[in-house]
Amino acid sequence: GRKTGYGRVQVFNHRENFTDLDEIDLTRELGEALEHDQLELYYQPKCQLDNGKLAGVEALIRWNHPQRGLLTPNLFIPLAERFGLINRLGYWVIEQACHQLQQWRNTAFSDISIAINMSVQQLMDPHVIHFLKSCLERYRINRGLEIELTESVILSQERSGLNLLEQISAMGILLNIDDFGTGYSNFSYLRKMPVRFLKIDRSFVTDIEHNKDDQMIVRSILAIGHGLGMQVIAEGVENTGQRDWLRHQQCDLYQGYLLSRPQPLGELESWLSKQF
Ligand code: C2E
Ligand code: CA
Ligand code: CA
Ligand code: CA
């Protein structure tokens, strides 16, 4: 079925696969992971559909667990959210991304932007704006950082009347709406929000060549996004048929295994050097 988002369902699905996983253990270990440098950002590039140019990378967190091996975020982000570690984890991601942007300055990679993912809890943290600001200052960054938020995050902002998104945008951080189309059918918020990119959820891309309903949905997303002056990104593009269909419909950017899997920094840099 369609994505379920974060929550108990996914956690339990994972537990079925890793029967020895104990949530309490894992949560304690995650606290240690933050202190002992076991977290790592992998980077997945996104490119323009019309000319193949690099448009930036998305940072996706991984946990190099000393016993359990490489863990993907669906396993531990929900735990971090339930047990109060998500803000520390999120600060680590922000800091790491800013550090990387600084490292790339004055190199061949100086134009690359980094998009980080943030959940609703992270945005609700009263210190997050201050932390973002201080990171940008410490690393002297005035462009190149992007934040990916889901529709539910954005709607929660609208409902609470907060203007955090305006504040973030005023710092020069570009906002992406992630998993677009899976959340809410209320589009009125889009007009008011300082959003630069819409990301079409992978669930609409998978069968795009053959499924007429998905084609209709994706065309509508493109019309809404472009009509409101945004760029549209397709995620989860795995084959050339999907890419060509999207290109033909004037989708702006794509991301997915066809182009590259998420890679550790070193591999990303050698991949970039070969491609561009
Ligand atoms: P997302 O933001 O929707 O990220 C896309 C997910 O799809 C990633 O899974 C990526 O590895 C995977 N993917 C990319 N291209 C393809 C493809 O062509 N085919 C398929 N089948 N999958 C593809 P990943 O890395 O396991 O991340 C899962 C989710 O965890 C992300 O979904 C994001 O919501 C969350 N996440 C990742 N890093 C962070 C983080 O630093 N902070 C927070 N709060 N959430 C994060
Ligand atoms: Ca994302
Ligand atoms: Ca997605
Ligand atoms: Ca997501």
Tab-separated table of C-alpha atoms and ligand atoms in Angstrom:
chain	number	residue	atom	x	y	z
A	1	GLY	CA	0.000	0.000	0.000
A	2	ARG	CA	0.879	3.667	0.140
A	3	LYS	CA	3.368	4.967	2.647
A	4	THR	CA	2.237	4.825	6.213
A	5	GLY	CA	4.557	7.532	7.524
A	6	TYR	CA	6.176	7.132	10.897
A	7	GLY	CA	4.511	5.352	13.698
A	8	ARG	CA	4.062	2.152	15.526
A	9	VAL	CA	3.109	0.211	12.422
A	10	GLN	CA	6.514	0.617	10.849
A	11	VAL	CA	8.319	-0.014	14.095
A	12	PHE	CA	6.471	-3.284	14.563
A	13	ASN	CA	7.077	-4.280	10.962
A	14	HIS	CA	10.755	-3.859	11.586
A	15	ARG	CA	10.559	-5.784	14.817
A	16	GLU	CA	9.150	-8.719	12.933
A	17	ASN	CA	12.283	-8.711	10.841
A	18	PHE	CA	14.671	-8.153	13.740
A	19	THR	CA	13.109	-10.227	16.469
A	20	ASP	CA	15.989	-9.650	18.889
A	21	LEU	CA	15.556	-5.906	18.725
A	22	ASP	CA	14.464	-4.471	21.995
A	23	GLU	CA	13.183	-0.927	21.774
A	24	ILE	CA	14.572	0.054	25.153
A	25	ASP	CA	18.013	-1.260	24.265
A	26	LEU	CA	17.945	0.419	20.910
A	27	THR	CA	16.881	3.729	22.405
A	28	ARG	CA	19.667	3.604	24.989
A	29	GLU	CA	22.116	2.669	22.267
A	30	LEU	CA	20.921	5.590	20.144
A	31	GLY	CA	21.870	7.949	22.956
A	32	GLU	CA	25.342	6.409	22.892
A	33	ALA	CA	25.455	6.557	19.100
A	34	LEU	CA	25.014	10.326	19.271
A	35	GLU	CA	28.003	10.561	21.594
A	36	HIS	CA	30.222	8.019	19.862
A	37	ASP	CA	30.051	9.154	16.300
A	38	GLN	CA	28.025	6.207	14.991
A	39	LEU	CA	25.633	8.329	12.949
A	40	GLU	CA	26.477	9.217	9.384
A	41	LEU	CA	24.847	11.221	6.632
A	42	TYR	CA	24.486	9.493	3.285
A	43	TYR	CA	23.858	11.722	0.288
A	44	GLN	CA	21.560	11.136	-2.664
A	45	PRO	CA	21.901	13.477	-5.660
A	46	LYS	CA	19.018	15.046	-7.561
A	47	CYS	CA	19.349	16.216	-11.158
A	48	GLN	CA	17.467	18.310	-13.678
A	49	LEU	CA	15.387	16.256	-16.067
A	50	ASP	CA	15.910	18.405	-19.151
A	51	ASN	CA	19.701	18.719	-19.145
A	52	GLY	CA	20.970	16.257	-16.512
A	53	LYS	CA	22.649	18.968	-14.435
A	54	LEU	CA	23.183	18.343	-10.736
A	55	ALA	CA	20.664	20.223	-8.599
A	56	GLY	CA	21.841	19.243	-5.117
A	57	VAL	CA	21.861	16.325	-2.707
A	58	GLU	CA	19.534	15.065	0.006
A	59	ALA	CA	21.078	14.013	3.316
A	60	LEU	CA	19.652	10.732	4.654
A	61	ILE	CA	20.752	9.585	8.082
A	62	ARG	CA	22.292	6.163	8.770
A	63	TRP	CA	23.415	4.506	11.979
A	64	ASN	CA	26.574	2.423	11.877
A	65	HIS	CA	25.631	0.192	14.773
A	66	PRO	CA	28.648	-1.644	16.216
A	67	GLN	CA	26.732	-4.964	16.501
A	68	ARG	CA	23.683	-4.669	14.278
A	69	GLY	CA	25.388	-3.133	11.252
A	70	LEU	CA	24.065	-0.329	9.079
A	71	LEU	CA	20.582	0.777	10.166
A	72	THR	CA	18.225	2.908	8.056
A	73	PRO	CA	16.146	5.712	9.576
A	74	ASN	CA	12.737	4.026	9.527
A	75	LEU	CA	14.076	1.793	12.266
A	76	PHE	CA	15.339	4.428	14.673
A	77	ILE	CA	13.765	7.824	13.845
A	78	PRO	CA	10.370	6.717	15.240
A	79	LEU	CA	12.098	5.595	18.439
A	80	ALA	CA	13.994	8.873	18.660
A	81	GLU	CA	10.664	10.689	18.358
A	82	ARG	CA	8.898	8.587	20.977
A	83	PHE	CA	11.705	8.658	23.499
A	84	GLY	CA	12.749	12.287	23.222
A	85	LEU	CA	15.994	11.973	21.270
A	86	ILE	CA	14.799	13.491	18.014
A	87	ASN	CA	15.873	17.030	18.819
A	88	ARG	CA	19.452	16.025	19.633
A	89	LEU	CA	19.523	13.881	16.531
A	90	GLY	CA	18.127	16.736	14.455
A	91	TYR	CA	20.715	19.193	15.775
A	92	TRP	CA	23.410	16.715	14.830
A	93	VAL	CA	22.033	16.540	11.271
A	94	ILE	CA	21.824	20.336	10.926
A	95	GLU	CA	25.346	20.777	12.263
A	96	GLN	CA	26.730	18.046	10.026
A	97	ALA	CA	25.086	19.464	6.883
A	98	CYS	CA	26.365	22.974	7.615
A	99	HIS	CA	29.833	21.607	8.286
A	100	GLN	CA	29.745	19.808	4.934
A	101	LEU	CA	28.638	22.941	3.074
A	102	GLN	CA	31.579	24.736	4.639
A	103	GLN	CA	33.968	21.932	3.642
A	104	TRP	CA	32.783	22.166	0.049
A	105	ARG	CA	33.287	25.926	-0.142
A	106	ASN	CA	36.109	26.853	-2.546
A	107	THR	CA	36.092	23.348	-4.017
A	108	ALA	CA	34.549	21.938	-7.204
A	109	PHE	CA	31.504	21.138	-5.054
A	110	SER	CA	30.863	24.691	-3.858
A	111	ASP	CA	27.511	25.043	-5.663
A	112	ILE	CA	25.975	21.880	-4.251
A	113	SER	CA	23.037	22.372	-1.913
A	114	ILE	CA	22.158	19.944	0.868
A	115	ALA	CA	18.554	19.160	1.780
A	116	ILE	CA	17.933	17.792	5.271
A	117	ASN	CA	14.745	16.114	6.531
A	118	MET	CA	12.852	17.427	9.551
A	119	SER	CA	9.798	16.027	11.309
A	120	VAL	CA	6.966	17.876	13.010
A	121	GLN	CA	8.451	17.343	16.483
A	122	GLN	CA	11.694	18.929	15.403
A	123	LEU	CA	9.957	22.028	14.149
A	124	MET	CA	7.953	22.257	17.385
A	125	ASP	CA	11.193	22.537	19.362
A	126	PRO	CA	11.297	26.152	20.555
A	127	HIS	CA	15.086	26.286	20.126
A	128	VAL	CA	15.315	24.963	16.593
A	129	ILE	CA	15.145	28.359	14.894
A	130	HIS	CA	17.890	29.680	17.106
A	131	PHE	CA	19.979	26.585	16.461
A	132	LEU	CA	19.595	26.900	12.694
A	133	LYS	CA	20.563	30.555	12.852
A	134	SER	CA	23.624	29.910	14.988
A	135	CYS	CA	24.775	27.084	12.708
A	136	LEU	CA	24.487	29.247	9.608
A	137	GLU	CA	26.514	31.917	11.371
A	138	ARG	CA	29.187	29.636	12.773
A	139	TYR	CA	29.810	28.009	9.402
A	140	ARG	CA	29.228	31.276	7.507
A	141	ILE	CA	26.583	29.841	5.244
A	142	ASN	CA	24.154	32.064	3.385
A	143	ARG	CA	22.867	29.649	0.775
A	144	GLY	CA	22.843	25.970	-0.034
A	145	LEU	CA	20.848	24.611	2.902
A	146	GLU	CA	17.377	23.193	2.206
A	147	ILE	CA	14.823	21.631	4.547
A	148	GLU	CA	12.331	18.925	3.568
A	149	LEU	CA	9.070	18.953	5.510
A	150	THR	CA	5.936	16.875	5.056
A	151	GLU	CA	2.498	18.358	4.468
A	152	SER	CA	1.466	17.498	8.029
A	153	VAL	CA	4.337	19.615	9.374
A	154	ILE	CA	3.302	22.511	7.214
A	155	LEU	CA	-0.352	22.223	8.155
A	156	SER	CA	0.514	22.113	11.839
A	157	GLN	CA	2.280	25.426	11.335
A	158	GLU	CA	-0.713	26.905	9.617
A	159	ARG	CA	-3.069	25.740	12.342
A	160	SER	CA	-0.931	27.097	15.133
A	161	GLY	CA	-0.521	30.406	13.321
A	162	LEU	CA	3.250	30.192	13.657
A	163	ASN	CA	5.488	31.821	11.139
A	164	LEU	CA	8.463	29.561	11.650
A	165	LEU	CA	8.500	28.754	7.969
A	166	GLU	CA	8.775	32.456	7.151
A	167	GLN	CA	11.629	32.770	9.615
A	168	ILE	CA	13.425	29.787	8.117
A	169	SER	CA	12.892	31.087	4.633
A	170	ALA	CA	14.194	34.515	5.642
A	171	MET	CA	17.482	32.836	6.647
A	172	GLY	CA	17.966	31.806	3.020
A	173	ILE	CA	16.975	28.188	3.628
A	174	LEU	CA	14.818	26.773	0.820
A	175	LEU	CA	11.797	24.673	1.811
A	176	ASN	CA	10.702	21.460	0.111
A	177	ILE	CA	7.381	19.701	0.677
A	178	ASP	CA	8.239	16.020	0.969
A	179	ASP	CA	5.995	13.061	0.072
A	180	PHE	CA	3.597	15.464	-1.621
A	181	GLY	CA	0.194	13.984	-2.360
A	182	THR	CA	0.150	11.465	0.465
A	183	GLY	CA	-1.019	13.780	3.235
A	184	TYR	CA	-3.885	16.208	2.797
A	185	SER	CA	-6.092	17.323	-0.024
A	186	ASN	CA	-6.306	20.881	1.240
A	187	PHE	CA	-4.137	22.969	-1.027
A	188	SER	CA	-4.959	26.414	0.309
A	189	TYR	CA	-1.878	26.385	2.521
A	190	LEU	CA	0.377	26.169	-0.515
A	191	ARG	CA	-0.401	29.713	-1.571
A	192	LYS	CA	0.761	31.183	1.705
A	193	MET	CA	3.829	29.094	2.411
A	194	PRO	CA	7.321	30.082	1.274
A	195	VAL	CA	7.913	26.766	-0.473
A	196	ARG	CA	10.331	26.360	-3.379
A	197	PHE	CA	10.027	22.660	-4.230
A	198	LEU	CA	7.311	20.003	-4.240
A	199	LYS	CA	8.515	16.406	-4.041
A	200	ILE	CA	6.174	13.872	-5.617
A	201	ASP	CA	6.037	10.821	-3.394
A	202	ARG	CA	7.615	7.644	-4.710
A	203	SER	CA	4.302	5.784	-4.455
A	204	PHE	CA	3.001	7.826	-7.427
A	205	VAL	CA	6.167	7.306	-9.450
A	206	THR	CA	6.538	3.531	-9.230
A	207	ASP	CA	3.822	2.645	-11.804
A	208	ILE	CA	3.788	5.961	-13.615
A	209	GLU	CA	4.279	4.458	-17.061
A	210	HIS	CA	1.221	2.234	-16.832
A	211	ASN	CA	-1.163	3.455	-14.151
A	212	LYS	CA	-3.589	6.059	-15.521
A	213	ASP	CA	-4.637	7.227	-12.051
A	214	ASP	CA	-1.048	7.875	-11.028
A	215	GLN	CA	-0.447	9.701	-14.306
A	216	MET	CA	-3.430	11.936	-13.613
A	217	ILE	CA	-2.262	12.634	-10.062
A	218	VAL	CA	1.280	13.462	-11.143
A	219	ARG	CA	0.056	15.750	-13.932
A	220	SER	CA	-2.116	17.553	-11.376
A	221	ILE	CA	0.785	17.950	-8.961
A	222	LEU	CA	2.895	19.385	-11.779
A	223	ALA	CA	0.122	21.820	-12.693
A	224	ILE	CA	-0.333	22.968	-9.092
A	225	GLY	CA	3.394	23.254	-8.424
A	226	HIS	CA	4.205	25.082	-11.614
A	227	GLY	CA	1.096	27.242	-11.338
A	228	LEU	CA	2.291	28.413	-7.940
A	229	GLY	CA	5.831	29.057	-9.165
A	230	MET	CA	7.442	26.033	-7.555
A	231	GLN	CA	9.770	23.428	-8.962
A	232	VAL	CA	8.627	19.813	-8.861
A	233	ILE	CA	10.908	16.905	-7.921
A	234	ALA	CA	10.042	13.253	-8.536
A	235	GLU	CA	11.496	10.839	-5.994
A	236	GLY	CA	12.041	7.102	-6.333
A	237	VAL	CA	12.833	7.099	-10.061
A	238	GLU	CA	14.291	3.654	-10.722
A	239	ASN	CA	14.167	3.200	-14.497
A	240	THR	CA	14.489	5.160	-17.712
A	241	GLY	CA	10.815	4.679	-18.617
A	242	GLN	CA	9.737	6.540	-15.480
A	243	ARG	CA	12.349	9.231	-16.062
A	244	ASP	CA	11.341	9.745	-19.679
A	245	TRP	CA	7.641	9.967	-18.810
A	246	LEU	CA	8.404	12.598	-16.161
A	247	ARG	CA	10.675	14.526	-18.486
A	248	HIS	CA	8.000	14.528	-21.154
A	249	GLN	CA	5.542	16.021	-18.624
A	250	GLN	CA	8.008	18.822	-17.808
A	251	CYS	CA	8.793	17.636	-14.307
A	252	ASP	CA	11.827	19.667	-13.202
A	253	LEU	CA	14.030	17.367	-11.142
A	254	TYR	CA	14.398	13.715	-10.336
A	255	GLN	CA	15.995	11.595	-7.691
A	256	GLY	CA	16.209	7.828	-7.307
A	257	TYR	CA	18.207	4.671	-7.752
A	258	LEU	CA	18.373	5.218	-11.522
A	259	LEU	CA	20.611	8.194	-10.875
A	260	SER	CA	22.250	7.040	-7.664
A	261	ARG	CA	21.524	5.385	-4.349
A	262	PRO	CA	22.269	7.399	-1.224
A	263	GLN	CA	26.041	7.164	-0.709
A	264	PRO	CA	28.551	7.970	2.029
A	265	LEU	CA	30.425	11.243	1.542
A	266	GLY	CA	33.568	9.755	-0.021
A	267	GLU	CA	31.635	7.736	-2.577
A	268	LEU	CA	29.406	10.692	-3.400
A	269	GLU	CA	32.433	12.877	-4.066
A	270	SER	CA	34.062	10.346	-6.405
A	271	TRP	CA	30.706	9.743	-8.140
A	272	LEU	CA	30.290	13.505	-8.631
A	273	SER	CA	33.826	13.862	-9.955
A	274	LYS	CA	33.188	11.177	-12.564
A	275	GLN	CA	29.736	12.416	-13.615
A	276	PHE	CA	30.105	16.174	-13.721
B	1	C2E	P1	12.208	10.365	2.476
B	1	C2E	O1	12.634	11.722	2.916
B	1	C2E	O2	10.951	10.262	1.710
B	1	C2E	O3	13.463	9.784	1.687
B	1	C2E	C1	13.384	8.934	0.567
B	1	C2E	C2	13.668	7.495	0.929
B	1	C2E	O4	13.582	6.705	-0.257
B	1	C2E	C3	15.064	7.239	1.469
B	1	C2E	O5	14.992	6.144	2.380
B	1	C2E	C4	15.842	6.834	0.218
B	1	C2E	O6	16.988	6.058	0.506
B	1	C2E	C5	14.804	6.034	-0.494
B	1	C2E	N1	14.989	6.040	-1.946
B	1	C2E	C6	15.614	6.963	-2.701
B	1	C2E	N2	15.543	6.651	-4.007
B	1	C2E	C7	14.858	5.490	-4.088
B	1	C2E	C8	14.450	4.652	-5.176
B	1	C2E	O7	14.709	4.921	-6.345
B	1	C2E	N3	13.738	3.529	-4.856
B	1	C2E	C9	13.427	3.201	-3.569
B	1	C2E	N4	12.754	2.081	-3.358
B	1	C2E	N5	13.775	3.981	-2.519
B	1	C2E	C10	14.488	5.115	-2.777
B	1	C2E	P2	15.776	6.196	3.755
B	1	C2E	O8	17.143	6.766	3.541
B	1	C2E	O9	15.676	4.838	4.369
B	1	C2E	O10	14.953	7.231	4.613
B	1	C2E	C11	13.633	6.973	4.994
B	1	C2E	C12	12.981	8.185	5.604
B	1	C2E	O11	13.613	8.526	6.833
B	1	C2E	C13	13.097	9.426	4.739
B	1	C2E	O12	12.081	9.387	3.762
B	1	C2E	C14	12.922	10.536	5.746
B	1	C2E	O13	11.566	10.838	5.931
B	1	C2E	C15	13.479	9.916	7.013
B	1	C2E	N6	14.799	10.500	7.297
B	1	C2E	C16	15.991	10.231	6.704
B	1	C2E	N7	16.978	10.982	7.246
B	1	C2E	C17	16.380	11.751	8.187
B	1	C2E	C18	16.863	12.750	9.101
B	1	C2E	O14	18.037	13.119	9.125
B	1	C2E	N8	15.933	13.318	9.941
B	1	C2E	C19	14.622	12.959	9.917
B	1	C2E	N9	13.763	13.572	10.770
B	1	C2E	N10	14.126	12.041	9.071
B	1	C2E	C20	15.001	11.442	8.221
B	2	CA	CA	13.038	13.646	2.069
B	3	CA	CA	9.113	9.959	0.259
B	4	CA	CA	9.144	10.746	4.110
